[in-house]
PDB file of C-alpha atoms and ligand atoms in Angstrom:
ATOM      1  CA  MET E 490      -1.374 -70.698   8.950  1.00  0.00           C
ATOM      2  CA  GLY E 491       1.624 -70.759   6.663  1.00  0.00           C
ATOM      3  CA  SER E 492       5.006 -69.744   8.042  1.00  0.00           C
ATOM      4  CA  LEU E 493       5.142 -66.683   5.744  1.00  0.00           C
ATOM      5  CA  GLU E 494       1.641 -65.297   6.273  1.00  0.00           C
ATOM      6  CA  GLY E 495       1.611 -61.517   5.752  1.00  0.00           C
ATOM      7  CA  LYS E 496       5.082 -61.453   4.156  1.00  0.00           C
ATOM      8  CA  THR E 497       6.046 -60.297   0.676  1.00  0.00           C
ATOM      9  CA  ALA E 498       8.773 -62.016  -1.335  1.00  0.00           C
ATOM     10  CA  ILE E 499      10.587 -61.152  -4.547  1.00  0.00           C
ATOM     11  CA  VAL E 500      11.955 -64.202  -6.378  1.00  0.00           C
ATOM     12  CA  SER E 501      14.275 -63.628  -9.324  1.00  0.00           C
ATOM     13  CA  GLY E 502      14.578 -66.252 -12.032  1.00  0.00           C
ATOM     14  CA  ALA E 503      11.132 -67.424 -10.937  1.00  0.00           C
ATOM     15  CA  ALA E 504       9.891 -68.488 -14.375  1.00  0.00           C
ATOM     16  CA  SER E 505      11.784 -71.788 -14.281  1.00  0.00           C
ATOM     17  CA  GLY E 506      13.548 -74.379 -12.183  1.00  0.00           C
ATOM     18  CA  ILE E 507      14.580 -73.520  -8.629  1.00  0.00           C
ATOM     19  CA  GLY E 508      13.041 -70.038  -8.731  1.00  0.00           C
ATOM     20  CA  ARG E 509       9.696 -71.359  -9.937  1.00  0.00           C
ATOM     21  CA  ALA E 510       9.528 -74.105  -7.293  1.00  0.00           C
ATOM     22  CA  THR E 511      10.465 -71.589  -4.613  1.00  0.00           C
ATOM     23  CA  ALA E 512       7.916 -68.995  -5.729  1.00  0.00           C
ATOM     24  CA  LEU E 513       5.191 -71.659  -5.550  1.00  0.00           C
ATOM     25  CA  LEU E 514       6.337 -72.893  -2.120  1.00  0.00           C
ATOM     26  CA  LEU E 515       6.655 -69.416  -0.576  1.00  0.00           C
ATOM     27  CA  ALA E 516       3.169 -68.568  -1.863  1.00  0.00           C
ATOM     28  CA  ARG E 517       1.748 -71.793  -0.408  1.00  0.00           C
ATOM     29  CA  GLU E 518       3.298 -70.722   2.914  1.00  0.00           C
ATOM     30  CA  GLY E 519       1.322 -67.489   2.710  1.00  0.00           C
ATOM     31  CA  ALA E 520       3.718 -64.995   1.126  1.00  0.00           C
ATOM     32  CA  ALA E 521       2.660 -62.587  -1.608  1.00  0.00           C
ATOM     33  CA  VAL E 522       5.196 -63.213  -4.376  1.00  0.00           C
ATOM     34  CA  THR E 523       6.686 -61.155  -7.178  1.00  0.00           C
ATOM     35  CA  VAL E 524       7.740 -63.500  -9.968  1.00  0.00           C
ATOM     36  CA  ALA E 525      10.681 -61.606 -11.501  1.00  0.00           C
ATOM     37  CA  ASP E 526      12.182 -62.901 -14.743  1.00  0.00           C
ATOM     38  CA  ILE E 527      13.105 -61.982 -18.317  1.00  0.00           C
ATOM     39  CA  ASP E 528      10.881 -64.790 -19.601  1.00  0.00           C
ATOM     40  CA  GLU E 529       7.641 -63.033 -20.490  1.00  0.00           C
ATOM     41  CA  ALA E 530       5.967 -66.283 -21.559  1.00  0.00           C
ATOM     42  CA  ALA E 531       6.680 -68.567 -18.596  1.00  0.00           C
ATOM     43  CA  GLY E 532       6.838 -65.908 -15.859  1.00  0.00           C
ATOM     44  CA  PRO E 533       3.183 -64.853 -15.988  1.00  0.00           C
ATOM     45  CA  LYS E 534       2.186 -68.538 -15.976  1.00  0.00           C
ATOM     46  CA  VAL E 535       3.928 -69.047 -12.635  1.00  0.00           C
ATOM     47  CA  ALA E 536       2.184 -65.975 -11.206  1.00  0.00           C
ATOM     48  CA  GLY E 537      -1.094 -67.292 -12.650  1.00  0.00           C
ATOM     49  CA  GLN E 538      -0.597 -70.701 -11.048  1.00  0.00           C
ATOM     50  CA  ILE E 539      -0.112 -69.025  -7.669  1.00  0.00           C
ATOM     51  CA  THR E 540      -3.280 -66.955  -7.970  1.00  0.00           C
ATOM     52  CA  ASP E 541      -5.184 -70.009  -9.274  1.00  0.00           C
ATOM     53  CA  GLU E 542      -4.157 -71.779  -6.063  1.00  0.00           C
ATOM     54  CA  GLY E 543      -5.595 -68.896  -4.039  1.00  0.00           C
ATOM     55  CA  GLY E 544      -2.294 -67.108  -3.401  1.00  0.00           C
ATOM     56  CA  GLN E 545      -1.117 -63.611  -4.264  1.00  0.00           C
ATOM     57  CA  ALA E 546       1.402 -62.968  -7.047  1.00  0.00           C
ATOM     58  CA  ILE E 547       2.432 -60.552  -9.760  1.00  0.00           C
ATOM     59  CA  PHE E 548       4.832 -61.005 -12.654  1.00  0.00           C
ATOM     60  CA  ALA E 549       7.529 -58.356 -13.098  1.00  0.00           C
ATOM     61  CA  ARG E 550       9.477 -58.370 -16.348  1.00  0.00           C
ATOM     62  CA  CYS E 551      12.996 -57.930 -14.995  1.00  0.00           C
ATOM     63  CA  ASP E 552      16.456 -58.348 -16.466  1.00  0.00           C
ATOM     64  CA  VAL E 553      18.349 -58.562 -13.193  1.00  0.00           C
ATOM     65  CA  SER E 554      21.507 -57.223 -14.810  1.00  0.00           C
ATOM     66  CA  GLN E 555      19.763 -53.908 -15.499  1.00  0.00           C
ATOM     67  CA  SER E 556      19.475 -51.313 -12.767  1.00  0.00           C
ATOM     68  CA  ALA E 557      16.234 -49.754 -14.047  1.00  0.00           C
ATOM     69  CA  ASP E 558      14.522 -53.166 -14.215  1.00  0.00           C
ATOM     70  CA  CYS E 559      15.556 -54.052 -10.659  1.00  0.00           C
ATOM     71  CA  LYS E 560      14.344 -50.697  -9.345  1.00  0.00           C
ATOM     72  CA  ARG E 561      11.019 -51.024 -11.150  1.00  0.00           C
ATOM     73  CA  THR E 562      10.537 -54.594  -9.900  1.00  0.00           C
ATOM     74  CA  VAL E 563      10.940 -53.485  -6.304  1.00  0.00           C
ATOM     75  CA  GLU E 564       8.615 -50.521  -6.864  1.00  0.00           C
ATOM     76  CA  GLU E 565       5.957 -52.715  -8.504  1.00  0.00           C
ATOM     77  CA  THR E 566       6.174 -55.093  -5.560  1.00  0.00           C
ATOM     78  CA  VAL E 567       5.682 -52.297  -3.043  1.00  0.00           C
ATOM     79  CA  ALA E 568       2.797 -50.875  -5.081  1.00  0.00           C
ATOM     80  CA  ALA E 569       1.087 -54.283  -5.224  1.00  0.00           C
ATOM     81  CA  PHE E 570       1.745 -55.633  -1.736  1.00  0.00           C
ATOM     82  CA  GLY E 571       2.847 -52.687   0.426  1.00  0.00           C
ATOM     83  CA  GLY E 572       6.463 -53.632   1.136  1.00  0.00           C
ATOM     84  CA  VAL E 573       9.237 -56.198   0.850  1.00  0.00           C
ATOM     85  CA  ASP E 574      10.244 -58.757   3.509  1.00  0.00           C
ATOM     86  CA  ILE E 575      12.041 -61.487   1.575  1.00  0.00           C
ATOM     87  CA  LEU E 576      14.378 -61.251  -1.417  1.00  0.00           C
ATOM     88  CA  PHE E 577      15.506 -64.441  -3.171  1.00  0.00           C
ATOM     89  CA  ASN E 578      18.354 -63.527  -5.532  1.00  0.00           C
ATOM     90  CA  ASN E 579      18.266 -66.619  -7.693  1.00  0.00           C
ATOM     91  CA  ALA E 580      18.464 -65.775 -11.418  1.00  0.00           C
ATOM     92  CA  GLY E 581      21.642 -67.123 -12.939  1.00  0.00           C
ATOM     93  CA  ILE E 582      23.293 -68.366 -16.117  1.00  0.00           C
ATOM     94  CA  ILE E 583      26.219 -70.651 -16.916  1.00  0.00           C
ATOM     95  CA  ARG E 584      28.769 -70.731 -19.742  1.00  0.00           C
ATOM     96  CA  ARG E 585      30.644 -74.023 -19.896  1.00  0.00           C
ATOM     97  CA  ALA E 586      34.088 -72.922 -21.112  1.00  0.00           C
ATOM     98  CA  ASP E 587      37.618 -72.394 -19.794  1.00  0.00           C
ATOM     99  CA  VAL E 588      39.544 -69.114 -19.866  1.00  0.00           C
ATOM    100  CA  LEU E 589      40.670 -69.611 -23.452  1.00  0.00           C
ATOM    101  CA  ASP E 590      37.209 -70.284 -24.840  1.00  0.00           C
ATOM    102  CA  THR E 591      35.273 -67.735 -22.789  1.00  0.00           C
ATOM    103  CA  THR E 592      34.799 -64.424 -24.612  1.00  0.00           C
ATOM    104  CA  GLU E 593      34.979 -61.120 -22.783  1.00  0.00           C
ATOM    105  CA  GLU E 594      31.312 -60.572 -23.571  1.00  0.00           C
ATOM    106  CA  GLU E 595      30.369 -63.926 -22.015  1.00  0.00           C
ATOM    107  CA  TRP E 596      32.477 -63.144 -18.937  1.00  0.00           C
ATOM    108  CA  ASP E 597      30.790 -59.769 -18.499  1.00  0.00           C
ATOM    109  CA  GLN E 598      27.338 -61.243 -18.989  1.00  0.00           C
ATOM    110  CA  VAL E 599      27.828 -64.021 -16.424  1.00  0.00           C
ATOM    111  CA  MET E 600      29.127 -61.487 -13.890  1.00  0.00           C
ATOM    112  CA  ALA E 601      26.216 -59.144 -14.600  1.00  0.00           C
ATOM    113  CA  VAL E 602      23.485 -61.779 -14.284  1.00  0.00           C
ATOM    114  CA  ASN E 603      25.001 -63.784 -11.425  1.00  0.00           C
ATOM    115  CA  ILE E 604      26.581 -61.078  -9.225  1.00  0.00           C
ATOM    116  CA  LYS E 605      25.736 -57.516 -10.210  1.00  0.00           C
ATOM    117  CA  SER E 606      22.098 -58.576 -10.035  1.00  0.00           C
ATOM    118  CA  ILE E 607      22.430 -59.336  -6.318  1.00  0.00           C
ATOM    119  CA  PHE E 608      24.005 -55.934  -5.726  1.00  0.00           C
ATOM    120  CA  LEU E 609      21.255 -54.166  -7.682  1.00  0.00           C
ATOM    121  CA  MET E 610      18.233 -56.034  -6.347  1.00  0.00           C
ATOM    122  CA  SER E 611      19.513 -55.728  -2.793  1.00  0.00           C
ATOM    123  CA  LYS E 612      20.308 -52.036  -3.219  1.00  0.00           C
ATOM    124  CA  TYR E 613      16.708 -51.279  -4.165  1.00  0.00           C
ATOM    125  CA  ALA E 614      14.979 -53.755  -1.844  1.00  0.00           C
ATOM    126  CA  ILE E 615      16.925 -53.214   1.393  1.00  0.00           C
ATOM    127  CA  PRO E 616      15.424 -49.789   2.225  1.00  0.00           C
ATOM    128  CA  TYR E 617      11.954 -51.384   2.147  1.00  0.00           C
ATOM    129  CA  ILE E 618      13.113 -54.409   4.167  1.00  0.00           C
ATOM    130  CA  ILE E 619      14.453 -51.958   6.760  1.00  0.00           C
ATOM    131  CA  ASP E 620      11.063 -50.190   6.743  1.00  0.00           C
ATOM    132  CA  ALA E 621       9.445 -53.572   7.442  1.00  0.00           C
ATOM    133  CA  GLY E 622      11.597 -53.948  10.567  1.00  0.00           C
ATOM    134  CA  GLY E 623      13.913 -56.483   8.980  1.00  0.00           C
ATOM    135  CA  GLY E 624      13.648 -59.544   6.790  1.00  0.00           C
ATOM    136  CA  SER E 625      15.553 -62.170   4.885  1.00  0.00           C
ATOM    137  CA  ILE E 626      17.731 -62.165   1.776  1.00  0.00           C
ATOM    138  CA  ILE E 627      18.718 -65.491   0.262  1.00  0.00           C
ATOM    139  CA  ASN E 628      21.311 -65.736  -2.512  1.00  0.00           C
ATOM    140  CA  THR E 629      21.732 -68.726  -4.814  1.00  0.00           C
ATOM    141  CA  GLY E 630      25.348 -69.803  -4.923  1.00  0.00           C
ATOM    142  CA  SER E 631      26.448 -73.229  -6.120  1.00  0.00           C
ATOM    143  CA  GLY E 632      28.659 -76.117  -5.109  1.00  0.00           C
ATOM    144  CA  TRP E 633      30.996 -74.443  -7.597  1.00  0.00           C
ATOM    145  CA  GLY E 634      31.064 -71.405  -5.352  1.00  0.00           C
ATOM    146  CA  LEU E 635      32.914 -73.562  -2.810  1.00  0.00           C
ATOM    147  CA  VAL E 636      35.052 -75.827  -4.988  1.00  0.00           C
ATOM    148  CA  GLY E 637      36.314 -75.418  -8.533  1.00  0.00           C
ATOM    149  CA  GLY E 638      34.807 -77.122 -11.572  1.00  0.00           C
ATOM    150  CA  GLY E 639      36.058 -77.705 -15.102  1.00  0.00           C
ATOM    151  CA  ASP E 640      35.109 -75.609 -18.118  1.00  0.00           C
ATOM    152  CA  ALA E 641      33.101 -73.085 -16.122  1.00  0.00           C
ATOM    153  CA  ILE E 642      35.583 -70.335 -15.265  1.00  0.00           C
ATOM    154  CA  SER E 643      33.164 -67.404 -15.310  1.00  0.00           C
ATOM    155  CA  TYR E 644      30.476 -69.353 -13.446  1.00  0.00           C
ATOM    156  CA  CYS E 645      32.882 -70.557 -10.727  1.00  0.00           C
ATOM    157  CA  ALA E 646      34.225 -67.018 -10.293  1.00  0.00           C
ATOM    158  CA  SER E 647      30.727 -65.584 -10.028  1.00  0.00           C
ATOM    159  CA  LYS E 648      29.437 -68.174  -7.559  1.00  0.00           C
ATOM    160  CA  GLY E 649      32.502 -67.806  -5.333  1.00  0.00           C
ATOM    161  CA  ALA E 650      31.638 -64.126  -5.225  1.00  0.00           C
ATOM    162  CA  VAL E 651      28.014 -64.871  -4.322  1.00  0.00           C
ATOM    163  CA  VAL E 652      29.177 -66.876  -1.298  1.00  0.00           C
ATOM    164  CA  ASN E 653      31.383 -64.094   0.032  1.00  0.00           C
ATOM    165  CA  MET E 654      28.937 -61.294  -0.843  1.00  0.00           C
ATOM    166  CA  THR E 655      26.465 -63.159   1.366  1.00  0.00           C
ATOM    167  CA  ARG E 656      28.815 -62.976   4.341  1.00  0.00           C
ATOM    168  CA  ALA E 657      29.639 -59.302   3.756  1.00  0.00           C
ATOM    169  CA  MET E 658      25.975 -58.365   3.435  1.00  0.00           C
ATOM    170  CA  ALA E 659      25.153 -60.313   6.609  1.00  0.00           C
ATOM    171  CA  ILE E 660      27.715 -58.231   8.505  1.00  0.00           C
ATOM    172  CA  ASP E 661      26.493 -54.920   7.086  1.00  0.00           C
ATOM    173  CA  HIS E 662      22.773 -55.510   7.543  1.00  0.00           C
ATOM    174  CA  GLY E 663      22.543 -57.670  10.669  1.00  0.00           C
ATOM    175  CA  PRO E 664      22.075 -54.569  12.836  1.00  0.00           C
ATOM    176  CA  GLN E 665      19.032 -53.736  10.674  1.00  0.00           C
ATOM    177  CA  ASN E 666      17.611 -57.190  11.451  1.00  0.00           C
ATOM    178  CA  ILE E 667      18.165 -58.366   7.886  1.00  0.00           C
ATOM    179  CA  ARG E 668      19.478 -61.903   7.648  1.00  0.00           C
ATOM    180  CA  VAL E 669      21.479 -62.800   4.530  1.00  0.00           C
ATOM    181  CA  ASN E 670      22.147 -66.440   3.715  1.00  0.00           C
ATOM    182  CA  CYS E 671      23.265 -68.496   0.744  1.00  0.00           C
ATOM    183  CA  ILE E 672      22.170 -71.843  -0.618  1.00  0.00           C
ATOM    184  CA  CYS E 673      24.632 -73.844  -2.678  1.00  0.00           C
ATOM    185  CA  PRO E 674      22.718 -76.405  -4.723  1.00  0.00           C
ATOM    186  CA  GLY E 675      24.327 -79.382  -6.331  1.00  0.00           C
ATOM    187  CA  ASP E 676      23.164 -80.605  -9.738  1.00  0.00           C
ATOM    188  CA  THR E 677      19.415 -80.037  -9.866  1.00  0.00           C
ATOM    189  CA  ASP E 678      17.087 -81.097 -12.662  1.00  0.00           C
ATOM    190  CA  THR E 679      16.293 -77.783 -14.347  1.00  0.00           C
ATOM    191  CA  GLU E 680      16.588 -76.216 -17.774  1.00  0.00           C
ATOM    192  CA  MET E 681      20.029 -74.897 -16.785  1.00  0.00           C
ATOM    193  CA  LEU E 682      21.388 -78.419 -16.269  1.00  0.00           C
ATOM    194  CA  ARG E 683      19.997 -79.590 -19.614  1.00  0.00           C
ATOM    195  CA  ASN E 684      21.479 -76.491 -21.239  1.00  0.00           C
ATOM    196  CA  GLU E 685      24.867 -77.445 -19.783  1.00  0.00           C
ATOM    197  CA  ALA E 686      24.597 -80.874 -21.405  1.00  0.00           C
ATOM    198  CA  ARG E 687      23.994 -79.169 -24.763  1.00  0.00           C
ATOM    199  CA  GLN E 688      26.931 -76.786 -24.270  1.00  0.00           C
ATOM    200  CA  LEU E 689      29.205 -79.782 -23.578  1.00  0.00           C
ATOM    201  CA  GLY E 690      27.810 -81.793 -26.502  1.00  0.00           C
ATOM    202  CA  GLU E 691      26.400 -84.527 -24.247  1.00  0.00           C
ATOM    203  CA  THR E 692      22.918 -86.042 -24.205  1.00  0.00           C
ATOM    204  CA  ASP E 693      20.618 -85.139 -21.323  1.00  0.00           C
ATOM    205  CA  GLU E 694      20.425 -88.805 -20.294  1.00  0.00           C
ATOM    206  CA  VAL E 695      24.192 -89.299 -19.986  1.00  0.00           C
ATOM    207  CA  PHE E 696      24.776 -85.905 -18.356  1.00  0.00           C
ATOM    208  CA  LEU E 697      21.973 -86.261 -15.809  1.00  0.00           C
ATOM    209  CA  ALA E 698      22.971 -89.846 -14.954  1.00  0.00           C
ATOM    210  CA  GLY E 699      26.541 -88.692 -14.253  1.00  0.00           C
ATOM    211  CA  ALA E 700      25.247 -85.826 -12.133  1.00  0.00           C
ATOM    212  CA  GLY E 701      23.335 -88.320  -9.963  1.00  0.00           C
ATOM    213  CA  ASP E 702      26.561 -90.039  -8.881  1.00  0.00           C
ATOM    214  CA  ARG E 703      26.649 -88.847  -5.250  1.00  0.00           C
ATOM    215  CA  PRO E 704      25.879 -90.345  -1.808  1.00  0.00           C
ATOM    216  CA  LEU E 705      22.099 -89.943  -2.103  1.00  0.00           C
ATOM    217  CA  GLN E 706      22.255 -91.498  -5.614  1.00  0.00           C
ATOM    218  CA  ARG E 707      20.157 -88.938  -7.495  1.00  0.00           C
ATOM    219  CA  ILE E 708      20.213 -85.404  -8.771  1.00  0.00           C
ATOM    220  CA  GLY E 709      18.220 -82.767  -6.929  1.00  0.00           C
ATOM    221  CA  THR E 710      14.738 -81.547  -7.688  1.00  0.00           C
ATOM    222  CA  PRO E 711      13.851 -77.839  -7.677  1.00  0.00           C
ATOM    223  CA  GLU E 712      11.592 -78.641  -4.715  1.00  0.00           C
ATOM    224  CA  ASP E 713      14.579 -79.970  -2.717  1.00  0.00           C
ATOM    225  CA  ILE E 714      16.213 -76.564  -3.051  1.00  0.00           C
ATOM    226  CA  ALA E 715      12.995 -74.606  -2.443  1.00  0.00           C
ATOM    227  CA  GLN E 716      12.635 -76.225   0.995  1.00  0.00           C
ATOM    228  CA  ALA E 717      16.064 -74.924   1.980  1.00  0.00           C
ATOM    229  CA  VAL E 718      15.128 -71.439   0.776  1.00  0.00           C
ATOM    230  CA  LEU E 719      11.925 -71.586   2.821  1.00  0.00           C
ATOM    231  CA  HIS E 720      13.983 -72.369   5.918  1.00  0.00           C
ATOM    232  CA  PHE E 721      16.052 -69.207   5.416  1.00  0.00           C
ATOM    233  CA  ALA E 722      12.986 -67.124   4.494  1.00  0.00           C
ATOM    234  CA  SER E 723      11.033 -68.068   7.621  1.00  0.00           C
ATOM    235  CA  ASP E 724      11.528 -67.412  11.321  1.00  0.00           C
ATOM    236  CA  ALA E 725      12.715 -71.026  11.695  1.00  0.00           C
ATOM    237  CA  SER E 726      16.170 -69.594  10.905  1.00  0.00           C
ATOM    238  CA  ALA E 727      15.772 -66.470  13.069  1.00  0.00           C
ATOM    239  CA  TRP E 728      19.357 -66.618  14.411  1.00  0.00           C
ATOM    240  CA  THR E 729      21.047 -67.711  11.181  1.00  0.00           C
ATOM    241  CA  THR E 730      22.842 -65.176   9.032  1.00  0.00           C
ATOM    242  CA  GLY E 731      25.946 -65.251   6.858  1.00  0.00           C
ATOM    243  CA  ALA E 732      25.433 -69.000   6.489  1.00  0.00           C
ATOM    244  CA  VAL E 733      26.187 -71.070   3.422  1.00  0.00           C
ATOM    245  CA  LEU E 734      24.051 -74.207   3.134  1.00  0.00           C
ATOM    246  CA  VAL E 735      25.083 -76.939   0.722  1.00  0.00           C
ATOM    247  CA  VAL E 736      22.044 -78.806  -0.618  1.00  0.00           C
ATOM    248  CA  ASP E 737      23.504 -81.438  -2.906  1.00  0.00           C
ATOM    249  CA  GLY E 738      22.708 -84.999  -1.894  1.00  0.00           C
ATOM    250  CA  GLY E 739      26.135 -85.242  -0.292  1.00  0.00           C
ATOM    251  CA  GLY E 740      28.079 -84.400  -3.446  1.00  0.00           C
ATOM    252  CA  LEU E 741      30.623 -82.236  -1.624  1.00  0.00           C
ATOM    253  CA  ALA E 742      30.756 -84.444   1.471  1.00  0.00           C
ATOM    254  CA  GLY E 743      33.866 -86.326   0.540  1.00  0.00           C
TER     255      GLY E 743
HETATM  256  P1  NAI F1523      16.793 -72.284 -14.901  1.00  0.00           P
HETATM  257  O1  NAI F1523      17.494 -72.043 -16.177  1.00  0.00           O
HETATM  258  O2  NAI F1523      15.762 -73.352 -14.820  1.00  0.00           O
HETATM  259  O3  NAI F1523      16.150 -70.934 -14.348  1.00  0.00           O
HETATM  260  C1  NAI F1523      16.836 -69.721 -14.393  1.00  0.00           C
HETATM  261  C2  NAI F1523      15.831 -68.603 -14.579  1.00  0.00           C
HETATM  262  O4  NAI F1523      16.558 -67.361 -14.567  1.00  0.00           O
HETATM  263  C3  NAI F1523      15.078 -68.671 -15.912  1.00  0.00           C
HETATM  264  O5  NAI F1523      13.690 -68.501 -15.698  1.00  0.00           O
HETATM  265  C4  NAI F1523      15.640 -67.516 -16.707  1.00  0.00           C
HETATM  266  O6  NAI F1523      14.721 -66.915 -17.606  1.00  0.00           O
HETATM  267  C5  NAI F1523      16.041 -66.551 -15.587  1.00  0.00           C
HETATM  268  N1  NAI F1523      17.026 -65.579 -16.015  1.00  0.00           N
HETATM  269  C6  NAI F1523      18.142 -65.780 -16.738  1.00  0.00           C
HETATM  270  N2  NAI F1523      18.765 -64.615 -16.967  1.00  0.00           N
HETATM  271  C7  NAI F1523      18.014 -63.655 -16.376  1.00  0.00           C
HETATM  272  C8  NAI F1523      18.139 -62.257 -16.257  1.00  0.00           C
HETATM  273  N3  NAI F1523      19.138 -61.582 -16.831  1.00  0.00           N
HETATM  274  N4  NAI F1523      17.189 -61.579 -15.554  1.00  0.00           N
HETATM  275  C9  NAI F1523      16.159 -62.253 -14.984  1.00  0.00           C
HETATM  276  N5  NAI F1523      16.005 -63.569 -15.061  1.00  0.00           N
HETATM  277  C10 NAI F1523      16.915 -64.270 -15.756  1.00  0.00           C
HETATM  278  O7  NAI F1523      17.983 -72.581 -13.874  1.00  0.00           O
HETATM  279  P2  NAI F1523      18.033 -73.058 -12.353  1.00  0.00           P
HETATM  280  O8  NAI F1523      18.821 -74.304 -12.347  1.00  0.00           O
HETATM  281  O9  NAI F1523      16.718 -73.012 -11.709  1.00  0.00           O
HETATM  282  O10 NAI F1523      18.983 -71.924 -11.762  1.00  0.00           O
HETATM  283  C11 NAI F1523      18.623 -71.061 -10.698  1.00  0.00           C
HETATM  284  C12 NAI F1523      19.870 -70.726  -9.912  1.00  0.00           C
HETATM  285  O11 NAI F1523      20.405 -71.926  -9.337  1.00  0.00           O
HETATM  286  C13 NAI F1523      21.000 -70.115 -10.726  1.00  0.00           C
HETATM  287  O12 NAI F1523      21.592 -69.059 -10.007  1.00  0.00           O
HETATM  288  C14 NAI F1523      21.971 -71.262 -10.871  1.00  0.00           C
HETATM  289  O13 NAI F1523      23.291 -70.823 -11.069  1.00  0.00           O
HETATM  290  C15 NAI F1523      21.790 -71.966  -9.558  1.00  0.00           C
HETATM  291  N6  NAI F1523      22.252 -73.345  -9.528  1.00  0.00           N
HETATM  292  C16 NAI F1523      21.659 -74.293 -10.291  1.00  0.00           C
HETATM  293  C17 NAI F1523      22.119 -75.600 -10.244  1.00  0.00           C
HETATM  294  C18 NAI F1523      21.518 -76.679 -11.084  1.00  0.00           C
HETATM  295  O14 NAI F1523      22.092 -77.780 -11.132  1.00  0.00           O
HETATM  296  N7  NAI F1523      20.381 -76.466 -11.739  1.00  0.00           N
HETATM  297  C19 NAI F1523      23.244 -75.984  -9.370  1.00  0.00           C
HETATM  298  C20 NAI F1523      23.791 -74.899  -8.611  1.00  0.00           C
HETATM  299  C21 NAI F1523      23.297 -73.628  -8.693  1.00  0.00           C
END
C-alpha cells in the first residue's frame, strides 16, 4: 500500500522538473494525479507515463495565473476523481534581472505565475479539501524566499511572499484540518536552472558546476525535492503545518 492510496492530488507545473518528478512519485504512492501545466506537449506525456505505470492521472491545460483555468482544473479533477486532498502549488518562472532591467510586464508576470497562482488554485481547491475532511497544501518557495540573491528582484520578492503566504494559510485553514507547508529548494537540475544560465549568458556546464558548490557537493535532482513534497503530502507529517523546509544540500547552512 502506498502512503497516498485513495487520495487525489493536483500538481501545478507538472510537465517538467520538480513538478513532473513529484507527480510521478505521488502517483506511485497511490494518489490519483492531475498534471496541471501550460505545456500541452509535455504535460499529457507525464499523465500518460503515470497511467502506463498503472496509476491514475489526467492532464489539465492550466495557466495558473488565470482564474478561469485554475477553476476549471479543480473542477476537472473533481469530475475525474471525486475530490481533492492534496494541492502542490509548484509552477513558477524566473527573470534574472535587477530593478533597473526588469520591465513592469516581467514583474507582473512573475508575481502572477509565482504568487497569484497560489491564491487562485487554493481558492478553488480548498472548498473540496474541506469536503474531504482536510488535506495538505504544499507551496514551492525557494532558498531565495529566505535570503536575497543577485539579479532576481521579482523572483526573490515572489518567493519571499510564498514563504509567508504559507504561514498565513496554515493559520487560517488549520481548524479545517488543512496543513499548509512550503519547500524551499536549492539549485535543482531542471529546465528552469538551464534557462537561468541562458539569461545570464553562461554555459550550462559552468552554471551548473557553480551551483553544485555546497556542503553536499552537488546540485539537487527533481527527485530529491519530490521526496520532501511526499513527506508533506502524507500523514507522516500529520502535525506539521506552517513549516518551511529547506532542501538544498546544505547551501543555506552557513
Ligand atoms: P521547470 O521549468 O522545469 O518547470 C516549471 C513548469 O511550470 C514547466 O512545466 C512550465 O511549463 C510550468 N509553468 C510555467 N508557467 C506556467 C503557468 N503560467 N501555468 C502553468 N504552468 C506553468 O522548473 P522547476 O525548476 O521544476 O521549477 C518548479 C518550481 O521550483 C518553481 O516554482 C521554481 O521557482 C522552484 N524552484 C526551482 C529551483 C531550481 O533550481 N530548479 C530552485 C528553487 C525553487
